[in-house]
Amino acid sequence: MAGYGALSEVYEWLIGDGKLTPAQAASAYCTDVVGPLPPGTRVLDCSCGTGQLAVGLAGLGLDVVAADASEGMVRRTEGLAGEQGVPLRTLRASWDQLPDRLEDSTFDLVFCVGNSLGHAEGAAGRLAALEAMARLLKPGGRLVLTSRNWELVRSAGSRVDVRDRLIRRNDRDAVVSYYWQIEQHWEQEHFLEIVVARIEPDREVRAVSERLSIWPYRYEDLVAQLRSVGLTARSTTFDPEADNHVVVAGRDQAR
């Protein structure tokens, strides 16, 4: 499930222009999704990637824990926090390991963004991940989750998607491509291979690639699993015709 060993070194080419800096990443959520947060709000980013969101939140004065199953991602998050001069705690842990490493009912807000939940192993793995997130939330706390529209992904079938423009990061260009291996049944393990082909200063092209496991899910199944772990969807941007959506779920007070 961890993955993102090779891709952690080139992940900035996979981040959209609007969330590339810590300030942009934090603004995308603290302005449009959850609103402004008071200093000291306790936040867990449990799929922190290279740290743009976690570091941006810490820069706002929030008490942030950044966790990821990938050692490379955690290392890059620590480096970004150092560059920005902001304090945060990092933790290498998969979702199911979080309750053993963190205290229950201590976070006001948990982020699980970057379409990461699709890497949880099937319905059972996804349920375990959501249960761990729910346990860590305070009563009345909120989970912010982003997801692909897996119905659309599956309907397009196996394919190669090549981005139609060069992406520039750190004064270097790259071509990014995605190979989707879509299986017949929802519950089967699907695969996504991502290739970042960088154009080096000497004009050589050097590619970094990684094959990732995916277990897709229907939107209604996600909502049902959230409900089963004591989380209620408070708002959602789900649209059957849109590629991605954001769900904000609240933890029931009585849980």
CSV table of C-alpha atoms in Angstrom, one decimal:
chain,number,residue,atom,x,y,z
A,1,MET,CA,0.0,0.0,0.0
A,2,ALA,CA,2.8,2.4,0.8
A,3,GLY,CA,4.2,3.0,-2.8
A,4,TYR,CA,5.5,6.4,-3.8
A,5,GLY,CA,9.1,5.4,-3.3
A,6,ALA,CA,10.4,6.5,-6.7
A,7,LEU,CA,7.7,9.1,-7.3
A,8,SER,CA,8.5,10.9,-4.0
A,9,GLU,CA,11.5,12.4,-5.7
A,10,VAL,CA,9.6,13.9,-8.6
A,11,TYR,CA,6.2,14.4,-7.0
A,12,GLU,CA,6.1,18.2,-7.7
A,13,TRP,CA,5.4,17.4,-11.3
A,14,LEU,CA,2.2,15.7,-10.2
A,15,ILE,CA,0.9,18.6,-8.1
A,16,GLY,CA,-1.4,21.1,-9.8
A,17,ASP,CA,-0.2,24.6,-10.3
A,18,GLY,CA,-2.8,26.0,-7.8
A,19,LYS,CA,-1.5,23.9,-4.9
A,20,LEU,CA,2.2,23.9,-5.5
A,21,THR,CA,3.3,26.1,-2.6
A,22,PRO,CA,2.4,25.6,1.1
A,23,ALA,CA,0.4,28.8,1.1
A,24,GLN,CA,-1.6,27.8,-2.0
A,25,ALA,CA,-2.3,24.4,-0.6
A,26,ALA,CA,-3.5,25.6,2.7
A,27,SER,CA,-5.6,28.4,1.2
A,28,ALA,CA,-7.4,25.9,-1.1
A,29,TYR,CA,-8.9,24.2,1.9
A,30,CYS,CA,-8.9,26.8,4.7
A,31,THR,CA,-10.7,29.3,2.5
A,32,ASP,CA,-13.1,27.2,0.3
A,33,VAL,CA,-13.6,23.9,2.2
A,34,VAL,CA,-13.4,24.3,5.9
A,35,GLY,CA,-13.1,28.1,6.3
A,36,PRO,CA,-10.6,29.9,8.5
A,37,LEU,CA,-9.1,27.9,11.4
A,38,PRO,CA,-8.0,29.5,14.7
A,39,PRO,CA,-4.4,29.2,15.7
A,40,GLY,CA,-3.7,26.0,17.7
A,41,THR,CA,-6.3,23.9,15.9
A,42,ARG,CA,-5.0,20.4,16.0
A,43,VAL,CA,-4.7,18.9,12.5
A,44,LEU,CA,-3.6,15.5,11.1
A,45,ASP,CA,-2.6,15.2,7.4
A,46,CYS,CA,-2.6,11.4,7.1
A,47,SER,CA,-1.5,11.3,3.5
A,48,CYS,CA,0.8,14.2,3.5
A,49,GLY,CA,2.8,13.5,0.3
A,50,THR,CA,5.6,16.0,-0.1
A,51,GLY,CA,4.1,18.3,2.6
A,52,GLN,CA,2.6,21.3,0.8
A,53,LEU,CA,-0.7,21.2,2.7
A,54,ALA,CA,0.8,20.2,6.1
A,55,VAL,CA,3.5,22.8,6.0
A,56,GLY,CA,1.0,25.4,4.8
A,57,LEU,CA,-1.3,24.6,7.7
A,58,ALA,CA,1.6,24.8,10.2
A,59,GLY,CA,2.5,28.2,8.7
A,60,LEU,CA,-0.9,29.4,9.8
A,61,GLY,CA,-0.1,28.6,13.4
A,62,LEU,CA,-2.0,25.3,13.5
A,63,ASP,CA,-0.7,22.3,15.5
A,64,VAL,CA,0.0,19.8,12.7
A,65,VAL,CA,1.0,16.2,12.5
A,66,ALA,CA,2.0,15.0,9.0
A,67,ALA,CA,1.9,11.3,8.3
A,68,ASP,CA,2.5,9.1,5.3
A,69,ALA,CA,3.2,5.5,4.6
A,70,SER,CA,6.1,6.4,2.2
A,71,GLU,CA,9.4,7.1,3.8
A,72,GLY,CA,10.4,9.3,0.9
A,73,MET,CA,7.3,11.5,1.3
A,74,VAL,CA,7.9,12.0,5.0
A,75,ARG,CA,11.5,12.9,4.3
A,76,ARG,CA,10.5,15.5,1.7
A,77,THR,CA,7.8,16.9,4.1
A,78,GLU,CA,10.5,17.4,6.8
A,79,GLY,CA,12.7,19.1,4.3
A,80,LEU,CA,10.0,21.5,3.2
A,81,ALA,CA,9.1,22.3,6.8
A,82,GLY,CA,12.8,23.1,7.4
A,83,GLU,CA,12.9,25.4,4.3
A,84,GLN,CA,9.8,27.2,5.4
A,85,GLY,CA,10.9,27.4,9.0
A,86,VAL,CA,7.7,26.0,10.5
A,87,PRO,CA,7.3,23.4,13.3
A,88,LEU,CA,5.4,20.2,12.7
A,89,ARG,CA,5.6,16.6,13.7
A,90,THR,CA,6.1,14.0,11.1
A,91,LEU,CA,5.2,10.3,11.3
A,92,ARG,CA,5.8,7.4,8.9
A,93,ALA,CA,2.7,5.3,9.3
A,94,SER,CA,0.0,3.7,7.3
A,95,TRP,CA,-3.6,4.5,8.2
A,96,ASP,CA,-4.2,1.3,10.2
A,97,GLN,CA,-1.1,2.1,12.3
A,98,LEU,CA,-2.2,5.6,13.2
A,99,PRO,CA,-4.3,4.7,16.3
A,100,ASP,CA,-1.2,2.9,17.8
A,101,ARG,CA,0.9,6.0,17.3
A,102,LEU,CA,-1.5,8.8,18.1
A,103,GLU,CA,-4.1,9.3,20.9
A,104,ASP,CA,-7.8,8.9,20.1
A,105,SER,CA,-10.1,11.8,20.0
A,106,THR,CA,-7.4,14.5,19.9
A,107,PHE,CA,-7.7,16.1,16.4
A,108,ASP,CA,-10.1,18.8,15.4
A,109,LEU,CA,-9.5,18.1,11.7
A,110,VAL,CA,-8.1,15.2,9.7
A,111,PHE,CA,-7.1,15.6,6.0
A,112,CYS,CA,-6.9,12.6,3.7
A,113,VAL,CA,-6.3,14.3,0.3
A,114,GLY,CA,-4.5,13.7,-3.0
A,115,ASN,CA,-6.9,10.9,-4.0
A,116,SER,CA,-5.0,8.6,-1.6
A,117,LEU,CA,-7.8,6.5,-0.3
A,118,GLY,CA,-7.9,4.5,-3.5
A,119,HIS,CA,-4.7,2.8,-2.4
A,120,ALA,CA,-6.4,1.2,0.6
A,121,GLU,CA,-6.7,-2.5,-0.1
A,122,GLY,CA,-10.2,-3.2,-1.0
A,123,ALA,CA,-13.4,-2.5,1.0
A,124,ALA,CA,-11.9,-4.0,4.2
A,125,GLY,CA,-8.7,-1.9,3.9
A,126,ARG,CA,-10.7,1.3,3.1
A,127,LEU,CA,-13.0,0.7,6.1
A,128,ALA,CA,-10.0,0.2,8.4
A,129,ALA,CA,-8.5,3.4,7.2
A,130,LEU,CA,-11.7,5.4,7.7
A,131,GLU,CA,-12.2,3.8,11.2
A,132,ALA,CA,-8.6,4.9,12.2
A,133,MET,CA,-9.3,8.5,11.0
A,134,ALA,CA,-12.7,8.6,12.8
A,135,ARG,CA,-11.0,7.4,16.1
A,136,LEU,CA,-8.5,10.2,16.0
A,137,LEU,CA,-11.1,12.9,15.6
A,138,LYS,CA,-12.6,14.8,18.6
A,139,PRO,CA,-16.4,14.6,18.9
A,140,GLY,CA,-17.6,17.2,16.4
A,141,GLY,CA,-14.3,17.1,14.5
A,142,ARG,CA,-14.2,16.9,10.7
A,143,LEU,CA,-12.5,14.7,8.1
A,144,VAL,CA,-11.7,16.3,4.7
A,145,LEU,CA,-11.3,13.7,2.0
A,146,THR,CA,-10.6,14.1,-1.7
A,147,SER,CA,-11.3,11.4,-4.3
A,148,ARG,CA,-11.3,10.7,-7.9
A,149,ASN,CA,-14.7,9.8,-9.5
A,150,TRP,CA,-13.9,6.1,-9.9
A,151,GLU,CA,-17.0,5.6,-11.9
A,152,LEU,CA,-15.6,7.8,-14.6
A,153,VAL,CA,-12.1,6.2,-14.3
A,154,ARG,CA,-13.5,2.7,-14.8
A,155,SER,CA,-15.9,3.7,-17.6
A,156,ALA,CA,-12.9,4.9,-19.7
A,157,GLY,CA,-11.2,1.5,-19.5
A,158,SER,CA,-7.5,0.7,-19.7
A,159,ARG,CA,-5.6,3.4,-21.4
A,160,VAL,CA,-2.6,5.7,-21.5
A,161,ASP,CA,-3.1,9.3,-20.7
A,162,VAL,CA,-0.3,11.7,-21.6
A,163,ARG,CA,-0.5,15.3,-20.4
A,164,ASP,CA,-0.9,17.6,-23.4
A,165,ARG,CA,1.8,20.1,-22.2
A,166,LEU,CA,5.2,20.3,-20.6
A,167,ILE,CA,5.1,20.8,-16.9
A,168,ARG,CA,7.8,23.1,-15.5
A,169,ARG,CA,9.1,22.7,-11.9
A,170,ASN,CA,12.4,24.0,-10.5
A,171,ASP,CA,13.3,25.3,-14.0
A,172,ARG,CA,13.0,21.8,-15.5
A,173,ASP,CA,10.4,20.5,-17.9
A,174,ALA,CA,8.8,17.1,-17.8
A,175,VAL,CA,6.2,15.1,-19.6
A,176,VAL,CA,3.8,13.2,-17.3
A,177,SER,CA,1.9,10.1,-18.4
A,178,TYR,CA,-0.5,7.7,-16.7
A,179,TYR,CA,-1.2,4.1,-17.7
A,180,TRP,CA,-4.4,2.8,-16.3
A,181,GLN,CA,-5.0,-1.0,-16.0
A,182,ILE,CA,-8.7,-1.3,-15.4
A,183,GLU,CA,-10.0,-4.7,-14.4
A,184,GLN,CA,-13.5,-6.2,-15.1
A,185,HIS,CA,-14.8,-6.1,-11.5
A,186,TRP,CA,-14.8,-3.3,-9.0
A,187,GLU,CA,-13.4,-5.4,-6.2
A,188,GLN,CA,-10.3,-6.5,-8.2
A,189,GLU,CA,-6.9,-4.8,-7.8
A,190,HIS,CA,-6.4,-2.2,-10.5
A,191,PHE,CA,-3.1,-0.6,-11.4
A,192,LEU,CA,-1.8,2.8,-12.3
A,193,GLU,CA,1.7,3.4,-13.6
A,194,ILE,CA,2.9,7.0,-13.5
A,195,VAL,CA,5.8,8.1,-15.6
A,196,VAL,CA,7.6,11.5,-15.1
A,197,ALA,CA,10.0,12.0,-18.0
A,198,ARG,CA,12.2,14.9,-17.2
A,199,ILE,CA,14.2,16.9,-19.7
A,200,GLU,CA,17.6,17.4,-18.1
A,201,PRO,CA,19.9,20.4,-18.7
A,202,ASP,CA,22.0,18.3,-21.1
A,203,ARG,CA,18.7,17.7,-23.1
A,204,GLU,CA,18.7,14.0,-22.2
A,205,VAL,CA,15.3,12.6,-21.1
A,206,ARG,CA,15.4,10.7,-17.8
A,207,ALA,CA,12.2,8.9,-16.7
A,208,VAL,CA,11.1,8.0,-13.2
A,209,SER,CA,8.1,5.6,-13.0
A,210,GLU,CA,6.2,3.6,-10.4
A,211,ARG,CA,3.4,1.1,-10.6
A,212,LEU,CA,0.7,1.7,-8.0
A,213,SER,CA,-2.1,-0.6,-6.8
A,214,ILE,CA,-5.6,0.9,-6.8
A,215,TRP,CA,-8.9,-0.4,-5.4
A,216,PRO,CA,-11.7,1.8,-6.8
A,217,TYR,CA,-15.0,2.4,-5.1
A,218,ARG,CA,-18.4,3.9,-5.8
A,219,TYR,CA,-19.3,7.2,-4.2
A,220,GLU,CA,-22.3,5.8,-2.5
A,221,ASP,CA,-20.1,3.1,-1.0
A,222,LEU,CA,-17.7,5.7,0.4
A,223,VAL,CA,-20.6,7.6,2.0
A,224,ALA,CA,-22.0,4.3,3.5
A,225,GLN,CA,-18.6,3.4,4.9
A,226,LEU,CA,-18.2,6.9,6.4
A,227,ARG,CA,-21.5,6.4,8.1
A,228,SER,CA,-20.6,3.0,9.5
A,229,VAL,CA,-17.6,4.5,11.3
A,230,GLY,CA,-19.6,7.3,12.9
A,231,LEU,CA,-18.9,10.0,10.2
A,232,THR,CA,-21.6,11.9,8.4
A,233,ALA,CA,-21.0,13.7,5.2
A,234,ARG,CA,-21.7,17.4,5.9
A,235,SER,CA,-20.8,18.7,2.5
A,236,THR,CA,-19.7,17.2,-0.8
A,237,THR,CA,-18.8,18.4,-4.3
A,238,PHE,CA,-19.6,15.1,-5.9
A,239,ASP,CA,-20.9,15.4,-9.5
A,240,PRO,CA,-21.4,12.3,-11.6
A,241,GLU,CA,-19.8,14.1,-14.6
A,242,ALA,CA,-16.8,15.6,-12.6
A,243,ASP,CA,-13.4,13.9,-12.3
A,244,ASN,CA,-12.8,14.7,-8.6
A,245,HIS,CA,-14.7,15.6,-5.5
A,246,VAL,CA,-14.2,16.7,-1.9
A,247,VAL,CA,-16.2,15.3,1.0
A,248,VAL,CA,-16.2,16.9,4.5
A,249,ALA,CA,-17.5,14.5,7.1
A,250,GLY,CA,-18.2,15.2,10.7
A,251,ARG,CA,-17.7,12.9,13.6
A,252,ASP,CA,-20.9,12.2,15.5
A,253,GLN,CA,-20.9,13.8,19.0
A,254,ALA,CA,-22.1,10.6,20.6
A,255,ARG,CA,-19.5,8.3,19.2
